[in-house]
XYZ file of C-alpha atoms in Angstrom:
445
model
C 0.000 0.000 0.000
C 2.911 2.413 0.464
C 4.597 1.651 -2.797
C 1.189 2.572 -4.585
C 0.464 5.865 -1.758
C 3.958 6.860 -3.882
C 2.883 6.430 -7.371
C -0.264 8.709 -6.804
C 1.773 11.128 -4.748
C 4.169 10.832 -8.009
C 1.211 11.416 -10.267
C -0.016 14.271 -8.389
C 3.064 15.799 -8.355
C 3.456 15.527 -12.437
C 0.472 15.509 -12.936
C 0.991 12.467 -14.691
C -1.586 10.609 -16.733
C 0.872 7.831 -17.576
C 2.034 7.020 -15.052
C -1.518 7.198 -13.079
C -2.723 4.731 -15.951
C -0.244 2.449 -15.115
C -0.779 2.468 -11.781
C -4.254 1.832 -12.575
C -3.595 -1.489 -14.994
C -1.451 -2.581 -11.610
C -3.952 -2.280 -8.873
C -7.735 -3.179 -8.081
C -9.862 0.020 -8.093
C -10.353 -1.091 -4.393
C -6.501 -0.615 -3.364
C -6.500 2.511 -5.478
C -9.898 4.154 -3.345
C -8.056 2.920 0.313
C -5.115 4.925 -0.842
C -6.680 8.122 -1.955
C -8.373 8.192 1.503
C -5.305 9.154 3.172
C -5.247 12.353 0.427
C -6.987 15.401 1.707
C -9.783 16.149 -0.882
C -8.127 18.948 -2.818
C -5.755 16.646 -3.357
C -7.429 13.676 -4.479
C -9.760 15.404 -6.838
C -7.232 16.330 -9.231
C -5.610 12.661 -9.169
C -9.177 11.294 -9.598
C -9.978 13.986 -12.555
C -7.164 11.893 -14.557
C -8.578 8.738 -14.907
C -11.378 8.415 -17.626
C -15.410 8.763 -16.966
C -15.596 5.077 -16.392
C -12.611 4.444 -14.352
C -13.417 7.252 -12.329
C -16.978 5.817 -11.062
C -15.269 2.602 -10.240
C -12.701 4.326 -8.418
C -15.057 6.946 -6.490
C -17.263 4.411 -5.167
C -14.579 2.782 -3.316
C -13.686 5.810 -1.401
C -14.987 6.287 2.540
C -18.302 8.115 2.335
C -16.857 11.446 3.883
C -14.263 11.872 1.177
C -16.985 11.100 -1.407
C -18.985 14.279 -0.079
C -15.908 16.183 0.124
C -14.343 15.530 -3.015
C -18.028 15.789 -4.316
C -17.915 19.895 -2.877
C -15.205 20.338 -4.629
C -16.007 19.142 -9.065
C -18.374 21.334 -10.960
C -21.591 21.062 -11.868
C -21.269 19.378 -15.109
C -18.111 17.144 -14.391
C -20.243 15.881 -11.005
C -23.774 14.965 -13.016
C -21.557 13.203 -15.536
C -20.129 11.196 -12.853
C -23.394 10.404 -11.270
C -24.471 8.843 -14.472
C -21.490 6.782 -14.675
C -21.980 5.097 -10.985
C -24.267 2.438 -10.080
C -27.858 3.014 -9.088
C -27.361 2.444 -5.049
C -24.003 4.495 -4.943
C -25.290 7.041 -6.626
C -28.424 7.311 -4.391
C -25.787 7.139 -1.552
C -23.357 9.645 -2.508
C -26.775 11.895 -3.144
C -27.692 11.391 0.682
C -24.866 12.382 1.807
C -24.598 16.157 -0.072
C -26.622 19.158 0.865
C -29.208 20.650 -1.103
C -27.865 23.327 -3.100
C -24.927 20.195 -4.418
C -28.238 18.158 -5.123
C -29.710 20.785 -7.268
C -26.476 21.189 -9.181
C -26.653 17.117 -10.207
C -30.096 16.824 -10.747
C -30.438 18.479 -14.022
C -27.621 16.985 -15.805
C -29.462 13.782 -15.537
C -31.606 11.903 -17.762
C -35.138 11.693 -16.473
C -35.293 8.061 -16.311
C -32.140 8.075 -13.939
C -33.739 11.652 -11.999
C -36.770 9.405 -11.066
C -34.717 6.334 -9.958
C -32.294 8.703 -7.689
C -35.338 10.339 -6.038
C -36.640 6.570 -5.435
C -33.829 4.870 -4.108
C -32.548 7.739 -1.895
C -35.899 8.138 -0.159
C -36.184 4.739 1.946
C -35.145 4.918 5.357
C -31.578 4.168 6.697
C -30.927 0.820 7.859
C -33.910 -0.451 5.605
C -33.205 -2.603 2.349
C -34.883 -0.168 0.419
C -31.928 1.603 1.510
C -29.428 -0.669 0.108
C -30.426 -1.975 -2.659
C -30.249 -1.464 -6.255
C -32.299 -0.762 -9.286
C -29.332 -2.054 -11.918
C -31.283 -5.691 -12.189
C -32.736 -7.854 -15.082
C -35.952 -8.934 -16.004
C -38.078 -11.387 -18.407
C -41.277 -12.330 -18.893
C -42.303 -15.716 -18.372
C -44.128 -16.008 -21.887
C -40.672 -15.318 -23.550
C -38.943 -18.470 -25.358
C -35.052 -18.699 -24.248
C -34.136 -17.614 -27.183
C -35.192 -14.107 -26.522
C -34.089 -14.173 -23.065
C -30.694 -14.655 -24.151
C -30.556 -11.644 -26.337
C -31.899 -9.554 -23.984
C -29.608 -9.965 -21.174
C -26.745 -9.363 -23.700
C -28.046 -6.496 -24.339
C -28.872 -5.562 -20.682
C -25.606 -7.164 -19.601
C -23.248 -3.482 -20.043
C -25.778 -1.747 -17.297
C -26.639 -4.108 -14.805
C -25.285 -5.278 -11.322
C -26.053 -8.722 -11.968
C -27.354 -10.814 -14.678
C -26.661 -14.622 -12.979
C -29.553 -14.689 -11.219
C -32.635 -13.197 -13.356
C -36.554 -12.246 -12.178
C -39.668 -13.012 -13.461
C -42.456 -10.216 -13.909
C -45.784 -9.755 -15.046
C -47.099 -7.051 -16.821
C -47.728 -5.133 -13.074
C -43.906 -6.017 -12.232
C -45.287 -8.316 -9.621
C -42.574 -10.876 -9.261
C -43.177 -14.089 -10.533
C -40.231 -16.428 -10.415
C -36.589 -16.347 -10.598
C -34.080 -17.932 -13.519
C -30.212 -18.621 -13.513
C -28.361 -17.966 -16.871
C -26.884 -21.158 -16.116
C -30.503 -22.658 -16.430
C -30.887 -20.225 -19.838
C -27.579 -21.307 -21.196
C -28.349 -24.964 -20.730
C -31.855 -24.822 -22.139
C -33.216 -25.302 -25.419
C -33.729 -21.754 -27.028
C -37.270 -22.675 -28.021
C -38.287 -23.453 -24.447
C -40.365 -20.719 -22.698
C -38.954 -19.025 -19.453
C -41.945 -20.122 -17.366
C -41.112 -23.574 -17.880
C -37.759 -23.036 -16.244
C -38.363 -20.351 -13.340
C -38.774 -21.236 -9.851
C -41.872 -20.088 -8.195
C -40.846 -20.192 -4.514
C -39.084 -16.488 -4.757
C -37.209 -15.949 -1.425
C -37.650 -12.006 -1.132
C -37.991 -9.411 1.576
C -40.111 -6.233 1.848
C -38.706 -2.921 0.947
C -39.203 -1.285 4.558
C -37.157 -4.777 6.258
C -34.214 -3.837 7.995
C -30.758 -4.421 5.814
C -29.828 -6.612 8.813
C -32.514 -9.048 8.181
C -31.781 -8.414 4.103
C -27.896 -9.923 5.137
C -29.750 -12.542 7.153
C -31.500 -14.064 4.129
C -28.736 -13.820 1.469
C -26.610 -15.682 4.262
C -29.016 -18.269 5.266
C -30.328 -19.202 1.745
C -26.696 -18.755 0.272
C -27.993 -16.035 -2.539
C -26.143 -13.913 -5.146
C -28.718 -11.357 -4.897
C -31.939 -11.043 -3.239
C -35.346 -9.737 -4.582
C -36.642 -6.678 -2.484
C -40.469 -6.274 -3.150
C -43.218 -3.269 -2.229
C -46.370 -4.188 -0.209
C -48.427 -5.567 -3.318
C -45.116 -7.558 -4.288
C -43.714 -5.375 -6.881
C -40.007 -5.855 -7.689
C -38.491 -2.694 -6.836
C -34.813 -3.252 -6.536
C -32.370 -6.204 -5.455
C -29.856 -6.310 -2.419
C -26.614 -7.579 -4.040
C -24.037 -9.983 -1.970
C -21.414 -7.370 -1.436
C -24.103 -4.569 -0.501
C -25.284 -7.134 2.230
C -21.513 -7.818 3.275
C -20.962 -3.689 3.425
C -24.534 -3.736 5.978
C -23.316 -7.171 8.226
C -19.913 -4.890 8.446
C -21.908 -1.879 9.651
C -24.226 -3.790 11.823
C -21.225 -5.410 13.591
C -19.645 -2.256 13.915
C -22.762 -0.642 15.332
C -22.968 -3.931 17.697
C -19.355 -3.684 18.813
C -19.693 0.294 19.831
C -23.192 -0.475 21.702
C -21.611 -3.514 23.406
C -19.112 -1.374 25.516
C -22.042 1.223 26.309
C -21.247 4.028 23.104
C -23.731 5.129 20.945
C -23.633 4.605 17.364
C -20.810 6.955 15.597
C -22.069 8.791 12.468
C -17.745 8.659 11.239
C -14.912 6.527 11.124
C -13.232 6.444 14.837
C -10.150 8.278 13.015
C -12.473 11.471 11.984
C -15.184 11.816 14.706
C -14.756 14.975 17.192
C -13.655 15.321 20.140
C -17.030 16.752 21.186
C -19.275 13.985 19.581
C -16.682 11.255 20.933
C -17.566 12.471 24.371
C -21.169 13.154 23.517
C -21.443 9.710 22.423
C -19.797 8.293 26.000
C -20.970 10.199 28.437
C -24.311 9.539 29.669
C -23.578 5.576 30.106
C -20.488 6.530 32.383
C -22.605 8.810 34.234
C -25.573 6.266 34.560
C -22.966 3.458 35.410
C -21.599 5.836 38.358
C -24.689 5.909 39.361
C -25.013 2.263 38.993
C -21.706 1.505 40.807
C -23.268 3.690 44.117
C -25.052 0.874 44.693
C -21.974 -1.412 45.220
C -20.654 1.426 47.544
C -23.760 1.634 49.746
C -23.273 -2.208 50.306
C -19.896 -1.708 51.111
C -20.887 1.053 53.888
C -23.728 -1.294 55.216
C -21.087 -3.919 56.414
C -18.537 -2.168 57.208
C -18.736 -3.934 60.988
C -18.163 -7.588 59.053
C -15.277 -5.926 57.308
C -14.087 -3.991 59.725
C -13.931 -7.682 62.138
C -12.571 -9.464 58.757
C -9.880 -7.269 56.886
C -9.342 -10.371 55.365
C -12.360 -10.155 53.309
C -11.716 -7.293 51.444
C -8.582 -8.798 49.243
C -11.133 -11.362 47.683
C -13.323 -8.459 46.277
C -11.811 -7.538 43.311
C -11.434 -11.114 42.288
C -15.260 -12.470 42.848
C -17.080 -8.952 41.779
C -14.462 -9.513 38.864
C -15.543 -13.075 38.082
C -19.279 -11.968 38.084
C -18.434 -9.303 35.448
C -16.759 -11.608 33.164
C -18.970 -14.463 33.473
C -21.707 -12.422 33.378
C -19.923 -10.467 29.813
C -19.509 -13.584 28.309
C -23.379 -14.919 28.506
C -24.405 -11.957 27.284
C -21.756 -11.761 24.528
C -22.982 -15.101 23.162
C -26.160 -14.283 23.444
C -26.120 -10.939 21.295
C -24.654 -12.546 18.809
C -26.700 -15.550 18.661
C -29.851 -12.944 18.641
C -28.233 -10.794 15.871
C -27.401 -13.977 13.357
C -30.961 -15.652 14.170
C -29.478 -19.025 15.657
C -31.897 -18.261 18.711
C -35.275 -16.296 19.470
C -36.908 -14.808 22.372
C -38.596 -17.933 22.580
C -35.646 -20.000 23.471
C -34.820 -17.826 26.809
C -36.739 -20.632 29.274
C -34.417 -23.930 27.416
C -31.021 -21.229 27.225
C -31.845 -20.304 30.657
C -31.973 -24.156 31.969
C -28.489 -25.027 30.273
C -26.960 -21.384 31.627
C -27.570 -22.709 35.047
C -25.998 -25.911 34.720
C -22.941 -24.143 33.010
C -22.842 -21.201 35.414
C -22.647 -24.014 38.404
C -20.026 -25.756 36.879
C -18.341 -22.689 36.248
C -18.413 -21.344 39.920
C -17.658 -24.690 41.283
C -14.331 -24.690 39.386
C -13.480 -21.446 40.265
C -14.364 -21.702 43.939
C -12.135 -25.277 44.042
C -9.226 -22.591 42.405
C -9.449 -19.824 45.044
C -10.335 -22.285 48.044
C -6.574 -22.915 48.834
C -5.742 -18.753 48.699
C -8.959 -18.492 50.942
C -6.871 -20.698 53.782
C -3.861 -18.889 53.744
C -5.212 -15.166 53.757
C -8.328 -15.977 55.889
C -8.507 -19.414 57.538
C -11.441 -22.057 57.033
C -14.064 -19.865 57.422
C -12.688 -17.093 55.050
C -12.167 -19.726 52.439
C -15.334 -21.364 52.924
C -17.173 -17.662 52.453
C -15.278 -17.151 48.895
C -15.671 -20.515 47.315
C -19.416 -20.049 48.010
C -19.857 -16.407 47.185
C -17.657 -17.209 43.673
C -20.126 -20.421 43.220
C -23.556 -17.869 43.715
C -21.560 -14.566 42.137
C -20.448 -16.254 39.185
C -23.807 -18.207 38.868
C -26.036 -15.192 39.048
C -24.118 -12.817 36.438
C -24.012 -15.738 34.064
C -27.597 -15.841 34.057
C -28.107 -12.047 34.157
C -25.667 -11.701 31.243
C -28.010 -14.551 29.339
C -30.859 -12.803 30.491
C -30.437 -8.965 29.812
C -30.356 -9.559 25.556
C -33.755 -11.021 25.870
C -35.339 -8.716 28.085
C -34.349 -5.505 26.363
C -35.364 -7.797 23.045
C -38.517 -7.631 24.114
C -38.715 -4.235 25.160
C -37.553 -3.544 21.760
C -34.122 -2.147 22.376
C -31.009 -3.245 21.029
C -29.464 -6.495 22.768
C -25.947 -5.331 22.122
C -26.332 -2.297 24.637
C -26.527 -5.414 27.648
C -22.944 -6.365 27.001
C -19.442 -4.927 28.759
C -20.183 -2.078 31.177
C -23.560 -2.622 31.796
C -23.495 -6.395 32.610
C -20.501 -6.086 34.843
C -22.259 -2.887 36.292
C -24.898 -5.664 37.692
C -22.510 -8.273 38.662
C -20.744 -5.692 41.118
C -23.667 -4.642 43.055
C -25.218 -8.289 43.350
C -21.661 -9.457 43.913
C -20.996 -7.314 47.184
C -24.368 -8.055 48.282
C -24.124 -11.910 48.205
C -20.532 -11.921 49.537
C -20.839 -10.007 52.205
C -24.279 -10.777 53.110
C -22.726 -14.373 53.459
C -19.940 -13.436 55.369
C -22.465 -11.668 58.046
C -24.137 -15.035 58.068
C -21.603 -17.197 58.525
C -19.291 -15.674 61.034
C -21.997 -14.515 63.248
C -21.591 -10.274 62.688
């Protein structure tokens, strides 16, 4: 990647068409859009402006969204509608969200109607839907054409569209009908008639469905595309594989952030404020503070037991630590298993049952590891106290790690916000509650 960060810096400097051509015979469009990202945008317009029309689509729709909008500020009217043209459908309506209105009134009219109307369209679904995500660069038959036909069409379609491996069937309404491979075409006699080779059962998904549950489908039923259809089943666009890769990516992304208690960053961790980085953090810390009182106030309610037991206090960190973990890993697995679809709200009663076993055998083991320490910092009785405070500590943030993705599930809210802080938030308060409560018990204070 350095070597090629040269050439471009080499080009720029020259302004060198040759040697930017070369560079482009050399490397994938992708490597070339990761290495103008590091450019500022005055500087990679002018090294983009070099390559021709169709190169430069290819190339501009592997650059990071914010450099897209910048470099977009920065071309003129006619040079920017002519490279709208150029991209593909769901770029293009991408690149449109993301520049204001006067740059949107500039590109407009230096489009064809036909492509106008189809902008409009695909930019207007909701984020996160896979309206959103999908494109309109798909091909089409009907199912009263003979082979023959079909054939020549898609080689004439072929230049334009996204895809043409997996075709779909419409009716005169656009109402989709089937689906046919060109494999199936290719194979076929040309005088057979498409309806005698598509397949009815059309796996699809509704245009307001979130791109999550788009990815879900093109994973499970191992698809090249997938059909996205309006409320009467019209075929309004497809999701392609790598557009469904790009939204798993985000998803995970978004999933990771929530799991350690941030809000959802609108840039790249590299380019985000100060201010919105703090923004973004702040109210879980505070909450958590709040949270973590709790653990305090059972610390101050027995401070007699620890006051009689110094002892006691060394095996805090490690058994209020233990909860947290146990209790973050349950609740990791869970999110995930939620997000991919391998389990439902349903299955909480049958996950719950096997969590307990798991959580015993978990505490058990821990409590046999720390029983020995127990004896020489504490005697007996301090030993006894932590092997069965880790065996109940360990046990209940297992289960309220488990727990927590369903519940907020059901309430609707993200799962991934019951992972890291606030899980082990939990396990400290119930942790200093059942150790020390146990202690009181058992030595009598």
């Amino acid at each position: 990647m350095a070597q090629l960060q040269q050439k471009l810096e080499l080009a720029l400097l020259n302004l060198d068409k040759l040697t930017l051509r070369s560079t482009l015979d050399e490397y994938h469009f992708a490597d070339i859009g990761q290495a103008l990202a590091e450019f500022e945008p005055k500087e990679a317009l002018p090294l983009i402006s070099m390559f021709s029309l169709g190169d430069r689509a290819k190339v501009f729709s592997y650059l990071p969204p914010y450099l897209q909008a910048d470099v977009a500020a920065l071309m003129k009217r006619h040079k920017l509608a002519a490279l709208f043209s150029r991209m593909d459908a769901d770029e293009r309506a991408d690149l449109y969200n993301d520049l204001d209105e006067e740059q949107r009134a500039m590109v407009l009219p230096g489009l064809a109607q036909a492509e106008r109307e189809d902008l409009r369209k695909l930019s207007s679904y909701a984020e996160g839907t896979a309206g959103a995500i999908m494109t309109s660069d798909y091909a089409t038959l009907k199912e009263h054409w003979l082979v023959s036909r079909a054939l020549k069409q898609l080689r004439l379609e072929a230049p334009d569209k996204e895809t043409i491996y997996q075709t779909y069937v419409i009716d005169g309404q656009r109402r989709l009908l089937g689906t046919v491979s060109l494999r199936e075409l290719i194979l076929a006699s040309p005088d057979t008639q498409v309806r005698e080779l598509m397949r009815t059962e059309v796996v699809s998904v509704s245009v307001d469905e979130s791109q999550e549950q788009a990815a879900k489908q093109i994973r499970h039923y191992d698809l090249l595309a997938l059909p996205v259809v309006d409320e009467v089943q019209k075929l309004v666009g497809i999701v392609t594989y790598d557009d469904a890769m790009d939204a798993a990516v985000e998803e995970a992304t978004e999933d990771a952030q929530k799991s350690a208690s941030v809000g959802k960053l609108d840039e790249t961790v590299d380019r985000v404020s100060i201010w919105e980085l703090y923004r973004k953090r702040v109210m879980w810390l505070v909450l958590l503070v709040f949270g973590a009182m709790f653990s305090g106030a059972g610390i101050a309610h027995f401070e007699d037991t620890i006051a009689s037991h110094v002892a006691l206090v060394f095996f805090l960190p490690l058994l209020i630590g233990s909860g947290g973990n146990a209790g973050s890993q349950a609740a990791a697995l869970m999110v995930r298993a939620l997000a991919t679809g391998e389990v439902d709200k349903n299955d909480w009663s049958k996950l719950f049952a096997r969590e307990l076993l798991v959580g015993l055998a978990l505490g058990l083991t821990m409590a046999a590891a720390v029983y020995s320490v127990g004896v020489f910092r504490g005697g007996p009785d301090v030993a006894m106290i932590v092997s069965m405070s880790m065996i109940i500590i360990v046990l209940v943030g297992s289960l309220v790690g488990l727990s927590l993705p369903f519940l907020l599930n059901k309430m609707k809210m993200d799962p991934a916000t019951a992972s890291g802080p606030l899980v082990a938030t939990i396990a400290d308060v119930s942790g200093v509650l059942v150790y020390f409560g146990l202690a009181s018990m058992v030595l009598g204070l």
